[in-house]
Amino acid sequence: MSWGGGDVHSVLFERIISLENLFAAWQEFRKGKTKKRDVQEFEFNLEDNVFVLYKDLRSKTYQHGPYESFYVCDPKRRHIHKPSVRDRLLHHAIFRIIEPIFEKQFIFDVWSCRKGKGTHHAVERFQKLAWKLSRNNTKTVWVLKLDIRKFFESVDQEILISILRRAIRDEQVMSLLQIIIKSFPSGIPLGNLTSQLFANVYLNEMDRLPLLAKERGGVRYLRYCDDFMLLHRDRRVLELILPRIHSFLFESLHLSLHPRKIILDRYHHGIDFLGFVCFPHHRILRTKTKRRMLRRVNLINVASYRGLVAYARASRLLVFMALA
């Protein structure tokens, strides 16, 4: 991928490649990674490495490097592609500047990869929406849960670039974003900080559909990454929405719903969401989550697991954690 034309002195591009931003991005990037060998090697000659990156960006000779490929199981097997420290530093530098541009466009109820949000807040918000819709548990609430099949690898790069271009008119910045996007054969890689932002930008097209707006029919909607939750008191409303969502995803974003993960059920039956099974008056840990936790708990991570358990009804598990 080559650099495009445009004004090299554009304000947005200058902010991204500035030494001040690159060094600030390094301080954010290195948190929790100082024991990693590749991070230590980069930091040993930090100033030289940052200045070389700055020079390559300034002269428009920067090219993205290859990825390290490996698998993790947390809990399901995921294929991770990790770029070099130099490239990840640039991802952080870009994210620091362009994320606020897109943050203004996102709806409130997107809970992944955003400051002040996350899994626990998403679960709490889901239960709050369900409780309000049920009028304090006096009305039946139906929940439609959807998941996109192989989302990250299915993202259409050209569609993503066209969406980004609507918000970023700076050709220098767009050239930089295209270099990152095209550094991967297809889709977007699990492992890039920019991929987390790109995922929200891509699915924002669906988040803002009029048919999902509360004022257009009382549907409550929230999303965490590619997991969607729609709530309504009338099952038929959700049944009518489903094919329209399917059509939009397929025709506009070239995505498809996972056929085995389309769930429509009453809230009081228990809804599985982000590791918890949620009920009107409480939530419990999903069985798979508990088993994984019991297999992995040790003196180093026990505090983190206790924090997770505290969000659910799991007194016996808390006793076990206290003994660990």
PDB file of C-alpha atoms in Angstrom:
ATOM      1  CA  MET A   1       0.000   0.000   0.000  1.00  0.00           C
ATOM      2  CA  SER A   2       1.478   3.365  -1.078  1.00  0.00           C
ATOM      3  CA  TRP A   3       0.952   6.807   0.373  1.00  0.00           C
ATOM      4  CA  GLY A   4      -1.594   9.093  -1.228  1.00  0.00           C
ATOM      5  CA  GLY A   5      -1.348  12.749  -2.011  1.00  0.00           C
ATOM      6  CA  GLY A   6      -2.656  15.659  -0.020  1.00  0.00           C
ATOM      7  CA  ASP A   7      -1.199  18.304   2.249  1.00  0.00           C
ATOM      8  CA  VAL A   8       1.638  16.854   4.330  1.00  0.00           C
ATOM      9  CA  HIS A   9       1.137  19.689   6.813  1.00  0.00           C
ATOM     10  CA  SER A  10      -2.418  18.742   7.647  1.00  0.00           C
ATOM     11  CA  VAL A  11      -3.226  19.326  11.309  1.00  0.00           C
ATOM     12  CA  LEU A  12      -4.560  15.826  12.018  1.00  0.00           C
ATOM     13  CA  PHE A  13      -1.617  14.083  10.394  1.00  0.00           C
ATOM     14  CA  GLU A  14       0.836  16.356  12.207  1.00  0.00           C
ATOM     15  CA  ARG A  15      -0.791  15.559  15.545  1.00  0.00           C
ATOM     16  CA  ILE A  16      -0.525  11.814  14.925  1.00  0.00           C
ATOM     17  CA  ILE A  17       3.136  11.744  13.892  1.00  0.00           C
ATOM     18  CA  SER A  18       4.379  14.402  16.330  1.00  0.00           C
ATOM     19  CA  LEU A  19       7.161  13.310  18.679  1.00  0.00           C
ATOM     20  CA  GLU A  20       5.041  14.434  21.608  1.00  0.00           C
ATOM     21  CA  ASN A  21       2.242  12.078  20.571  1.00  0.00           C
ATOM     22  CA  LEU A  22       4.589   9.198  19.775  1.00  0.00           C
ATOM     23  CA  PHE A  23       6.280   9.369  23.191  1.00  0.00           C
ATOM     24  CA  ALA A  24       2.928   9.745  24.967  1.00  0.00           C
ATOM     25  CA  ALA A  25       1.644   6.720  23.040  1.00  0.00           C
ATOM     26  CA  TRP A  26       4.711   4.777  24.186  1.00  0.00           C
ATOM     27  CA  GLN A  27       3.939   5.467  27.840  1.00  0.00           C
ATOM     28  CA  GLU A  28       0.420   4.117  27.328  1.00  0.00           C
ATOM     29  CA  PHE A  29       1.571   1.148  25.263  1.00  0.00           C
ATOM     30  CA  ARG A  30       4.245  -0.064  27.692  1.00  0.00           C
ATOM     31  CA  LYS A  31       1.869  -0.407  30.668  1.00  0.00           C
ATOM     32  CA  GLY A  32       1.752  -4.044  31.711  1.00  0.00           C
ATOM     33  CA  LYS A  33       4.287  -5.026  29.047  1.00  0.00           C
ATOM     34  CA  THR A  34       7.635  -4.011  30.564  1.00  0.00           C
ATOM     35  CA  LYS A  35       8.672  -7.642  31.131  1.00  0.00           C
ATOM     36  CA  LYS A  36       8.138  -8.571  27.481  1.00  0.00           C
ATOM     37  CA  ARG A  37      11.419  -9.118  25.664  1.00  0.00           C
ATOM     38  CA  ASP A  38      10.441  -7.288  22.474  1.00  0.00           C
ATOM     39  CA  VAL A  39       9.251  -4.288  24.503  1.00  0.00           C
ATOM     40  CA  GLN A  40      12.500  -4.232  26.498  1.00  0.00           C
ATOM     41  CA  GLU A  41      14.556  -4.367  23.316  1.00  0.00           C
ATOM     42  CA  PHE A  42      12.643  -1.467  21.776  1.00  0.00           C
ATOM     43  CA  GLU A  43      12.882   0.576  24.975  1.00  0.00           C
ATOM     44  CA  PHE A  44      16.645   0.006  25.274  1.00  0.00           C
ATOM     45  CA  ASN A  45      17.069   2.382  22.293  1.00  0.00           C
ATOM     46  CA  LEU A  46      13.761   4.153  22.718  1.00  0.00           C
ATOM     47  CA  GLU A  47      14.676   7.608  21.476  1.00  0.00           C
ATOM     48  CA  ASP A  48      16.468   6.282  18.395  1.00  0.00           C
ATOM     49  CA  ASN A  49      13.588   3.935  17.563  1.00  0.00           C
ATOM     50  CA  VAL A  50      10.950   6.649  17.978  1.00  0.00           C
ATOM     51  CA  PHE A  51      12.953   9.139  15.900  1.00  0.00           C
ATOM     52  CA  VAL A  52      13.363   6.591  13.093  1.00  0.00           C
ATOM     53  CA  LEU A  53       9.603   5.940  13.137  1.00  0.00           C
ATOM     54  CA  TYR A  54       8.951   9.699  13.088  1.00  0.00           C
ATOM     55  CA  LYS A  55      11.353  10.138  10.158  1.00  0.00           C
ATOM     56  CA  ASP A  56       9.673   7.342   8.182  1.00  0.00           C
ATOM     57  CA  LEU A  57       6.240   8.847   8.807  1.00  0.00           C
ATOM     58  CA  ARG A  58       7.409  12.347   7.931  1.00  0.00           C
ATOM     59  CA  SER A  59       9.047  11.205   4.692  1.00  0.00           C
ATOM     60  CA  LYS A  60       6.101   8.900   3.871  1.00  0.00           C
ATOM     61  CA  THR A  61       8.352   5.852   3.649  1.00  0.00           C
ATOM     62  CA  TYR A  62       6.741   4.001   6.562  1.00  0.00           C
ATOM     63  CA  GLN A  63       5.461   0.530   5.783  1.00  0.00           C
ATOM     64  CA  HIS A  64       3.736  -1.863   8.192  1.00  0.00           C
ATOM     65  CA  GLY A  65       5.729  -4.962   9.142  1.00  0.00           C
ATOM     66  CA  PRO A  66       4.648  -8.626   9.330  1.00  0.00           C
ATOM     67  CA  TYR A  67       2.574 -10.230  12.071  1.00  0.00           C
ATOM     68  CA  GLU A  68       3.394 -12.894  14.618  1.00  0.00           C
ATOM     69  CA  SER A  69       0.645 -15.530  14.567  1.00  0.00           C
ATOM     70  CA  PHE A  70      -0.470 -17.603  17.555  1.00  0.00           C
ATOM     71  CA  TYR A  71      -3.589 -18.994  19.255  1.00  0.00           C
ATOM     72  CA  VAL A  72      -5.145 -18.314  22.646  1.00  0.00           C
ATOM     73  CA  CYS A  73      -8.054 -20.037  24.381  1.00  0.00           C
ATOM     74  CA  ASP A  74     -10.141 -17.615  26.451  1.00  0.00           C
ATOM     75  CA  PRO A  75     -12.398 -19.572  26.530  1.00  0.00           C
ATOM     76  CA  LYS A  76     -12.769 -20.410  22.830  1.00  0.00           C
ATOM     77  CA  ARG A  77      -9.781 -20.734  20.532  1.00  0.00           C
ATOM     78  CA  ARG A  78      -8.868 -17.439  18.898  1.00  0.00           C
ATOM     79  CA  HIS A  79      -6.283 -16.741  16.221  1.00  0.00           C
ATOM     80  CA  ILE A  80      -4.205 -13.721  17.253  1.00  0.00           C
ATOM     81  CA  HIS A  81      -1.934 -11.749  14.936  1.00  0.00           C
ATOM     82  CA  LYS A  82       0.524  -9.533  16.792  1.00  0.00           C
ATOM     83  CA  PRO A  83       2.455  -6.815  14.945  1.00  0.00           C
ATOM     84  CA  SER A  84       5.913  -5.588  15.947  1.00  0.00           C
ATOM     85  CA  VAL A  85       6.407  -3.170  18.849  1.00  0.00           C
ATOM     86  CA  ARG A  86       7.155  -0.386  16.369  1.00  0.00           C
ATOM     87  CA  ASP A  87       3.866  -0.948  14.545  1.00  0.00           C
ATOM     88  CA  ARG A  88       1.882  -1.303  17.763  1.00  0.00           C
ATOM     89  CA  LEU A  89       3.341   1.988  18.971  1.00  0.00           C
ATOM     90  CA  LEU A  90       2.024   3.666  15.833  1.00  0.00           C
ATOM     91  CA  HIS A  91      -1.385   2.049  16.380  1.00  0.00           C
ATOM     92  CA  HIS A  92      -1.527   3.636  19.813  1.00  0.00           C
ATOM     93  CA  ALA A  93      -0.422   7.001  18.430  1.00  0.00           C
ATOM     94  CA  ILE A  94      -3.180   6.899  15.806  1.00  0.00           C
ATOM     95  CA  PHE A  95      -5.780   5.722  18.294  1.00  0.00           C
ATOM     96  CA  ARG A  96      -5.022   8.606  20.689  1.00  0.00           C
ATOM     97  CA  ILE A  97      -5.864  11.173  18.001  1.00  0.00           C
ATOM     98  CA  ILE A  98      -8.683   9.703  15.923  1.00  0.00           C
ATOM     99  CA  GLU A  99     -10.644   7.818  18.597  1.00  0.00           C
ATOM    100  CA  PRO A 100     -12.318  11.036  19.907  1.00  0.00           C
ATOM    101  CA  ILE A 101     -13.523  11.792  16.368  1.00  0.00           C
ATOM    102  CA  PHE A 102     -15.491   8.546  16.207  1.00  0.00           C
ATOM    103  CA  GLU A 103     -16.486   8.470  19.872  1.00  0.00           C
ATOM    104  CA  LYS A 104     -18.858  11.360  19.149  1.00  0.00           C
ATOM    105  CA  GLN A 105     -20.644   9.227  16.539  1.00  0.00           C
ATOM    106  CA  PHE A 106     -21.211   6.125  18.678  1.00  0.00           C
ATOM    107  CA  ILE A 107     -24.512   5.528  20.418  1.00  0.00           C
ATOM    108  CA  PHE A 108     -24.481   5.301  24.214  1.00  0.00           C
ATOM    109  CA  ASP A 109     -25.186   1.575  24.365  1.00  0.00           C
ATOM    110  CA  VAL A 110     -22.012   0.314  22.726  1.00  0.00           C
ATOM    111  CA  TRP A 111     -19.953  -1.120  25.571  1.00  0.00           C
ATOM    112  CA  SER A 112     -16.806  -2.619  24.050  1.00  0.00           C
ATOM    113  CA  CYS A 113     -13.422  -0.899  23.803  1.00  0.00           C
ATOM    114  CA  ARG A 114     -14.604   2.460  25.145  1.00  0.00           C
ATOM    115  CA  LYS A 115     -13.388   4.424  28.146  1.00  0.00           C
ATOM    116  CA  GLY A 116     -15.532   3.993  31.246  1.00  0.00           C
ATOM    117  CA  LYS A 117     -17.346   0.976  29.831  1.00  0.00           C
ATOM    118  CA  GLY A 118     -16.567  -2.750  29.573  1.00  0.00           C
ATOM    119  CA  THR A 119     -18.130  -6.143  30.261  1.00  0.00           C
ATOM    120  CA  HIS A 120     -19.380  -5.560  33.803  1.00  0.00           C
ATOM    121  CA  HIS A 121     -20.974  -2.237  32.921  1.00  0.00           C
ATOM    122  CA  ALA A 122     -22.543  -3.832  29.845  1.00  0.00           C
ATOM    123  CA  VAL A 123     -24.154  -6.587  31.936  1.00  0.00           C
ATOM    124  CA  GLU A 124     -25.421  -4.044  34.472  1.00  0.00           C
ATOM    125  CA  ARG A 125     -26.856  -1.881  31.690  1.00  0.00           C
ATOM    126  CA  PHE A 126     -28.584  -4.888  30.102  1.00  0.00           C
ATOM    127  CA  GLN A 127     -30.269  -5.760  33.401  1.00  0.00           C
ATOM    128  CA  LYS A 128     -31.240  -2.143  34.002  1.00  0.00           C
ATOM    129  CA  LEU A 129     -32.863  -1.888  30.552  1.00  0.00           C
ATOM    130  CA  ALA A 130     -34.707  -5.185  31.074  1.00  0.00           C
ATOM    131  CA  TRP A 131     -35.935  -4.164  34.528  1.00  0.00           C
ATOM    132  CA  LYS A 132     -37.239  -0.833  33.286  1.00  0.00           C
ATOM    133  CA  LEU A 133     -38.917  -2.429  30.273  1.00  0.00           C
ATOM    134  CA  SER A 134     -40.555  -5.046  32.512  1.00  0.00           C
ATOM    135  CA  ARG A 135     -41.960  -2.287  34.734  1.00  0.00           C
ATOM    136  CA  ASN A 136     -40.278  -3.688  37.820  1.00  0.00           C
ATOM    137  CA  ASN A 137     -40.749  -7.283  36.709  1.00  0.00           C
ATOM    138  CA  THR A 138     -44.518  -7.002  36.173  1.00  0.00           C
ATOM    139  CA  LYS A 139     -44.364  -7.415  32.377  1.00  0.00           C
ATOM    140  CA  THR A 140     -42.780 -10.112  30.247  1.00  0.00           C
ATOM    141  CA  VAL A 141     -39.629  -9.004  28.418  1.00  0.00           C
ATOM    142  CA  TRP A 142     -38.386 -10.825  25.334  1.00  0.00           C
ATOM    143  CA  VAL A 143     -34.687 -10.772  24.466  1.00  0.00           C
ATOM    144  CA  LEU A 144     -33.227 -11.355  21.015  1.00  0.00           C
ATOM    145  CA  LYS A 145     -29.541 -12.201  21.222  1.00  0.00           C
ATOM    146  CA  LEU A 146     -27.444 -12.143  18.038  1.00  0.00           C
ATOM    147  CA  ASP A 147     -23.838 -12.853  17.168  1.00  0.00           C
ATOM    148  CA  ILE A 148     -21.962 -12.193  13.917  1.00  0.00           C
ATOM    149  CA  ARG A 149     -20.255 -15.183  12.353  1.00  0.00           C
ATOM    150  CA  LYS A 150     -16.453 -14.786  12.226  1.00  0.00           C
ATOM    151  CA  PHE A 151     -16.748 -11.022  12.536  1.00  0.00           C
ATOM    152  CA  PHE A 152     -13.129  -9.831  12.509  1.00  0.00           C
ATOM    153  CA  GLU A 153     -12.113 -11.963   9.553  1.00  0.00           C
ATOM    154  CA  SER A 154     -15.312 -11.045   7.674  1.00  0.00           C
ATOM    155  CA  VAL A 155     -14.908  -7.251   7.771  1.00  0.00           C
ATOM    156  CA  ASP A 156     -14.768  -5.941   4.203  1.00  0.00           C
ATOM    157  CA  GLN A 157     -11.685  -3.732   4.043  1.00  0.00           C
ATOM    158  CA  GLU A 158     -13.010  -1.529   1.234  1.00  0.00           C
ATOM    159  CA  ILE A 159     -16.264  -0.885   3.055  1.00  0.00           C
ATOM    160  CA  LEU A 160     -14.316  -0.066   6.236  1.00  0.00           C
ATOM    161  CA  ILE A 161     -12.115   2.385   4.357  1.00  0.00           C
ATOM    162  CA  SER A 162     -15.151   4.102   2.828  1.00  0.00           C
ATOM    163  CA  ILE A 163     -16.755   4.462   6.280  1.00  0.00           C
ATOM    164  CA  LEU A 164     -13.553   5.894   7.740  1.00  0.00           C
ATOM    165  CA  ARG A 165     -13.265   8.327   4.856  1.00  0.00           C
ATOM    166  CA  ARG A 166     -16.642   9.888   5.694  1.00  0.00           C
ATOM    167  CA  ALA A 167     -15.223  11.118   9.011  1.00  0.00           C
ATOM    168  CA  ILE A 168     -11.581  11.653   8.029  1.00  0.00           C
ATOM    169  CA  ARG A 169     -11.095  13.836   4.976  1.00  0.00           C
ATOM    170  CA  ASP A 170      -7.332  14.113   5.480  1.00  0.00           C
ATOM    171  CA  GLU A 171      -5.674  12.063   2.723  1.00  0.00           C
ATOM    172  CA  GLN A 172      -2.417  11.689   4.662  1.00  0.00           C
ATOM    173  CA  VAL A 173      -4.227  10.140   7.609  1.00  0.00           C
ATOM    174  CA  MET A 174      -6.340   7.980   5.309  1.00  0.00           C
ATOM    175  CA  SER A 175      -3.189   6.717   3.584  1.00  0.00           C
ATOM    176  CA  LEU A 176      -1.789   5.757   6.974  1.00  0.00           C
ATOM    177  CA  LEU A 177      -5.003   3.961   7.959  1.00  0.00           C
ATOM    178  CA  GLN A 178      -5.070   2.126   4.634  1.00  0.00           C
ATOM    179  CA  ILE A 179      -1.488   0.953   5.136  1.00  0.00           C
ATOM    180  CA  ILE A 180      -2.537  -0.571   8.471  1.00  0.00           C
ATOM    181  CA  ILE A 181      -5.736  -2.105   7.108  1.00  0.00           C
ATOM    182  CA  LYS A 182      -4.037  -3.519   3.995  1.00  0.00           C
ATOM    183  CA  SER A 183      -1.156  -4.921   6.069  1.00  0.00           C
ATOM    184  CA  PHE A 184      -3.486  -7.855   6.741  1.00  0.00           C
ATOM    185  CA  PRO A 185      -4.708 -10.113   3.891  1.00  0.00           C
ATOM    186  CA  SER A 186      -8.425  -9.780   4.650  1.00  0.00           C
ATOM    187  CA  GLY A 187     -10.649  -8.603   7.469  1.00  0.00           C
ATOM    188  CA  ILE A 188      -9.015  -6.991  10.496  1.00  0.00           C
ATOM    189  CA  PRO A 189      -6.638  -8.840  12.842  1.00  0.00           C
ATOM    190  CA  LEU A 190      -7.315  -9.720  16.452  1.00  0.00           C
ATOM    191  CA  GLY A 191      -4.269  -8.135  18.075  1.00  0.00           C
ATOM    192  CA  ASN A 192      -4.306  -4.565  16.770  1.00  0.00           C
ATOM    193  CA  LEU A 193      -5.540  -1.742  18.996  1.00  0.00           C
ATOM    194  CA  THR A 194      -6.805  -0.085  15.826  1.00  0.00           C
ATOM    195  CA  SER A 195      -8.916  -3.181  15.096  1.00  0.00           C
ATOM    196  CA  GLN A 196     -10.917  -2.544  18.264  1.00  0.00           C
ATOM    197  CA  LEU A 197     -11.752   0.948  17.066  1.00  0.00           C
ATOM    198  CA  PHE A 198     -12.391  -0.213  13.501  1.00  0.00           C
ATOM    199  CA  ALA A 199     -14.828  -2.847  14.807  1.00  0.00           C
ATOM    200  CA  ASN A 200     -16.944  -0.186  16.522  1.00  0.00           C
ATOM    201  CA  VAL A 201     -16.725   2.104  13.489  1.00  0.00           C
ATOM    202  CA  TYR A 202     -17.861  -0.702  11.189  1.00  0.00           C
ATOM    203  CA  LEU A 203     -20.773  -1.850  13.343  1.00  0.00           C
ATOM    204  CA  ASN A 204     -21.813   1.730  14.092  1.00  0.00           C
ATOM    205  CA  GLU A 205     -23.521   1.518  10.709  1.00  0.00           C
ATOM    206  CA  MET A 206     -25.950  -0.971  12.220  1.00  0.00           C
ATOM    207  CA  ASP A 207     -26.113   0.654  15.663  1.00  0.00           C
ATOM    208  CA  ARG A 208     -27.622   3.757  14.095  1.00  0.00           C
ATOM    209  CA  LEU A 209     -30.304   2.012  12.054  1.00  0.00           C
ATOM    210  CA  PRO A 210     -33.680   3.748  12.558  1.00  0.00           C
ATOM    211  CA  LEU A 211     -35.396   0.390  13.173  1.00  0.00           C
ATOM    212  CA  LEU A 212     -33.276  -0.040  16.313  1.00  0.00           C
ATOM    213  CA  ALA A 213     -34.077   3.402  17.697  1.00  0.00           C
ATOM    214  CA  LYS A 214     -36.110   3.354  20.887  1.00  0.00           C
ATOM    215  CA  GLU A 215     -38.391   6.125  19.684  1.00  0.00           C
ATOM    216  CA  ARG A 216     -39.339   4.074  16.601  1.00  0.00           C
ATOM    217  CA  GLY A 217     -41.064   1.261  18.466  1.00  0.00           C
ATOM    218  CA  GLY A 218     -39.770   0.841  21.950  1.00  0.00           C
ATOM    219  CA  VAL A 219     -36.945  -1.571  21.128  1.00  0.00           C
ATOM    220  CA  ARG A 220     -34.060  -1.464  23.596  1.00  0.00           C
ATOM    221  CA  TYR A 221     -30.689  -2.254  22.044  1.00  0.00           C
ATOM    222  CA  LEU A 222     -27.121  -2.662  23.224  1.00  0.00           C
ATOM    223  CA  ARG A 223     -23.954  -4.137  21.793  1.00  0.00           C
ATOM    224  CA  TYR A 224     -20.662  -5.492  23.081  1.00  0.00           C
ATOM    225  CA  CYS A 225     -18.261  -6.054  20.171  1.00  0.00           C
ATOM    226  CA  ASP A 226     -20.241  -8.356  17.828  1.00  0.00           C
ATOM    227  CA  ASP A 227     -22.767  -9.513  20.451  1.00  0.00           C
ATOM    228  CA  PHE A 228     -26.127  -7.758  20.080  1.00  0.00           C
ATOM    229  CA  MET A 229     -29.009  -7.655  22.562  1.00  0.00           C
ATOM    230  CA  LEU A 230     -32.490  -6.424  21.577  1.00  0.00           C
ATOM    231  CA  LEU A 231     -35.290  -6.195  24.135  1.00  0.00           C
ATOM    232  CA  HIS A 232     -39.029  -5.686  23.733  1.00  0.00           C
ATOM    233  CA  ARG A 233     -42.249  -6.712  25.465  1.00  0.00           C
ATOM    234  CA  ASP A 234     -43.713  -8.032  22.204  1.00  0.00           C
ATOM    235  CA  ARG A 235     -42.045 -11.120  20.726  1.00  0.00           C
ATOM    236  CA  ARG A 236     -43.489 -10.363  17.284  1.00  0.00           C
ATOM    237  CA  VAL A 237     -41.662  -7.031  17.096  1.00  0.00           C
ATOM    238  CA  LEU A 238     -38.322  -8.797  17.521  1.00  0.00           C
ATOM    239  CA  GLU A 239     -39.301 -11.513  15.052  1.00  0.00           C
ATOM    240  CA  LEU A 240     -40.026  -8.843  12.429  1.00  0.00           C
ATOM    241  CA  ILE A 241     -36.754  -6.996  13.122  1.00  0.00           C
ATOM    242  CA  LEU A 242     -34.562 -10.083  12.768  1.00  0.00           C
ATOM    243  CA  PRO A 243     -34.759 -10.501   8.959  1.00  0.00           C
ATOM    244  CA  ARG A 244     -34.235  -6.763   8.476  1.00  0.00           C
ATOM    245  CA  ILE A 245     -31.048  -6.878  10.554  1.00  0.00           C
ATOM    246  CA  HIS A 246     -29.915  -9.930   8.617  1.00  0.00           C
ATOM    247  CA  SER A 247     -30.520  -8.158   5.302  1.00  0.00           C
ATOM    248  CA  PHE A 248     -28.725  -4.982   6.319  1.00  0.00           C
ATOM    249  CA  LEU A 249     -25.680  -6.829   7.619  1.00  0.00           C
ATOM    250  CA  PHE A 250     -25.445  -8.961   4.488  1.00  0.00           C
ATOM    251  CA  GLU A 251     -26.134  -6.266   1.897  1.00  0.00           C
ATOM    252  CA  SER A 252     -24.403  -3.252   3.464  1.00  0.00           C
ATOM    253  CA  LEU A 253     -21.566  -4.744   5.523  1.00  0.00           C
ATOM    254  CA  HIS A 254     -21.075  -8.198   3.939  1.00  0.00           C
ATOM    255  CA  LEU A 255     -21.582  -9.863   7.312  1.00  0.00           C
ATOM    256  CA  SER A 256     -23.800 -12.748   8.374  1.00  0.00           C
ATOM    257  CA  LEU A 257     -25.407 -13.758  11.649  1.00  0.00           C
ATOM    258  CA  HIS A 258     -24.208 -16.942  13.291  1.00  0.00           C
ATOM    259  CA  PRO A 259     -27.173 -19.301  12.685  1.00  0.00           C
ATOM    260  CA  ARG A 260     -26.609 -21.265  15.913  1.00  0.00           C
ATOM    261  CA  LYS A 261     -26.357 -18.141  18.048  1.00  0.00           C
ATOM    262  CA  ILE A 262     -29.700 -16.543  17.282  1.00  0.00           C
ATOM    263  CA  ILE A 263     -31.603 -16.769  20.574  1.00  0.00           C
ATOM    264  CA  LEU A 264     -35.076 -15.414  21.299  1.00  0.00           C
ATOM    265  CA  ASP A 265     -36.307 -16.064  24.829  1.00  0.00           C
ATOM    266  CA  ARG A 266     -38.046 -14.553  27.833  1.00  0.00           C
ATOM    267  CA  TYR A 267     -35.757 -12.631  30.163  1.00  0.00           C
ATOM    268  CA  HIS A 268     -36.932 -14.493  33.287  1.00  0.00           C
ATOM    269  CA  HIS A 269     -35.721 -17.772  31.752  1.00  0.00           C
ATOM    270  CA  GLY A 270     -32.148 -16.483  32.085  1.00  0.00           C
ATOM    271  CA  ILE A 271     -30.109 -14.791  29.336  1.00  0.00           C
ATOM    272  CA  ASP A 272     -26.485 -15.736  28.769  1.00  0.00           C
ATOM    273  CA  PHE A 273     -24.453 -12.558  28.245  1.00  0.00           C
ATOM    274  CA  LEU A 274     -20.705 -11.951  28.556  1.00  0.00           C
ATOM    275  CA  GLY A 275     -19.999 -14.832  30.924  1.00  0.00           C
ATOM    276  CA  PHE A 276     -23.077 -14.347  33.103  1.00  0.00           C
ATOM    277  CA  VAL A 277     -26.601 -15.746  33.037  1.00  0.00           C
ATOM    278  CA  CYS A 278     -28.881 -12.800  33.841  1.00  0.00           C
ATOM    279  CA  PHE A 279     -32.256 -13.023  35.594  1.00  0.00           C
ATOM    280  CA  PRO A 280     -34.619 -10.241  36.754  1.00  0.00           C
ATOM    281  CA  HIS A 281     -33.363 -10.239  40.358  1.00  0.00           C
ATOM    282  CA  HIS A 282     -29.836 -11.616  40.066  1.00  0.00           C
ATOM    283  CA  ARG A 283     -27.179 -13.065  37.816  1.00  0.00           C
ATOM    284  CA  ILE A 284     -24.981 -16.134  38.070  1.00  0.00           C
ATOM    285  CA  LEU A 285     -21.726 -17.111  36.440  1.00  0.00           C
ATOM    286  CA  ARG A 286     -22.063 -19.215  33.333  1.00  0.00           C
ATOM    287  CA  THR A 287     -21.062 -22.851  33.991  1.00  0.00           C
ATOM    288  CA  LYS A 288     -18.192 -22.677  31.508  1.00  0.00           C
ATOM    289  CA  THR A 289     -16.924 -19.505  33.199  1.00  0.00           C
ATOM    290  CA  LYS A 290     -16.919 -21.196  36.619  1.00  0.00           C
ATOM    291  CA  ARG A 291     -15.109 -24.267  35.335  1.00  0.00           C
ATOM    292  CA  ARG A 292     -12.484 -22.184  33.571  1.00  0.00           C
ATOM    293  CA  MET A 293     -11.988 -20.088  36.683  1.00  0.00           C
ATOM    294  CA  LEU A 294     -11.560 -23.121  38.959  1.00  0.00           C
ATOM    295  CA  ARG A 295      -8.986 -24.582  36.569  1.00  0.00           C
ATOM    296  CA  ARG A 296      -6.920 -21.414  36.435  1.00  0.00           C
ATOM    297  CA  VAL A 297      -7.179 -19.849  39.887  1.00  0.00           C
ATOM    298  CA  ASN A 298      -3.874 -19.403  41.732  1.00  0.00           C
ATOM    299  CA  LEU A 299      -2.245 -17.047  44.247  1.00  0.00           C
ATOM    300  CA  ILE A 300      -1.384 -14.543  41.519  1.00  0.00           C
ATOM    301  CA  ASN A 301      -4.810 -14.152  39.892  1.00  0.00           C
ATOM    302  CA  VAL A 302      -7.142 -14.974  42.789  1.00  0.00           C
ATOM    303  CA  ALA A 303      -7.873 -11.291  43.510  1.00  0.00           C
ATOM    304  CA  SER A 304      -9.024 -10.701  39.925  1.00  0.00           C
ATOM    305  CA  TYR A 305     -11.278 -13.759  40.019  1.00  0.00           C
ATOM    306  CA  ARG A 306     -12.792 -12.689  43.334  1.00  0.00           C
ATOM    307  CA  GLY A 307     -13.658  -9.383  41.683  1.00  0.00           C
ATOM    308  CA  LEU A 308     -15.439 -11.238  38.872  1.00  0.00           C
ATOM    309  CA  VAL A 309     -17.348 -13.472  41.288  1.00  0.00           C
ATOM    310  CA  ALA A 310     -18.475 -10.425  43.270  1.00  0.00           C
ATOM    311  CA  TYR A 311     -20.629  -9.401  40.300  1.00  0.00           C
ATOM    312  CA  ALA A 312     -22.701 -12.590  40.509  1.00  0.00           C
ATOM    313  CA  ARG A 313     -24.575 -14.748  42.968  1.00  0.00           C
ATOM    314  CA  ALA A 314     -21.866 -17.271  43.780  1.00  0.00           C
ATOM    315  CA  SER A 315     -21.421 -17.638  47.535  1.00  0.00           C
ATOM    316  CA  ARG A 316     -19.884 -21.112  47.357  1.00  0.00           C
ATOM    317  CA  LEU A 317     -17.371 -19.945  44.802  1.00  0.00           C
ATOM    318  CA  LEU A 318     -16.443 -17.002  47.028  1.00  0.00           C
ATOM    319  CA  VAL A 319     -15.742 -19.419  49.873  1.00  0.00           C
ATOM    320  CA  PHE A 320     -13.456 -21.383  47.600  1.00  0.00           C
ATOM    321  CA  MET A 321     -11.691 -18.181  46.523  1.00  0.00           C
ATOM    322  CA  ALA A 322     -11.159 -17.214  50.157  1.00  0.00           C
ATOM    323  CA  LEU A 323      -9.321 -20.512  50.684  1.00  0.00           C
ATOM    324  CA  ALA A 324      -7.171 -20.129  47.570  1.00  0.00           C
TER     325      ALA A 324
END
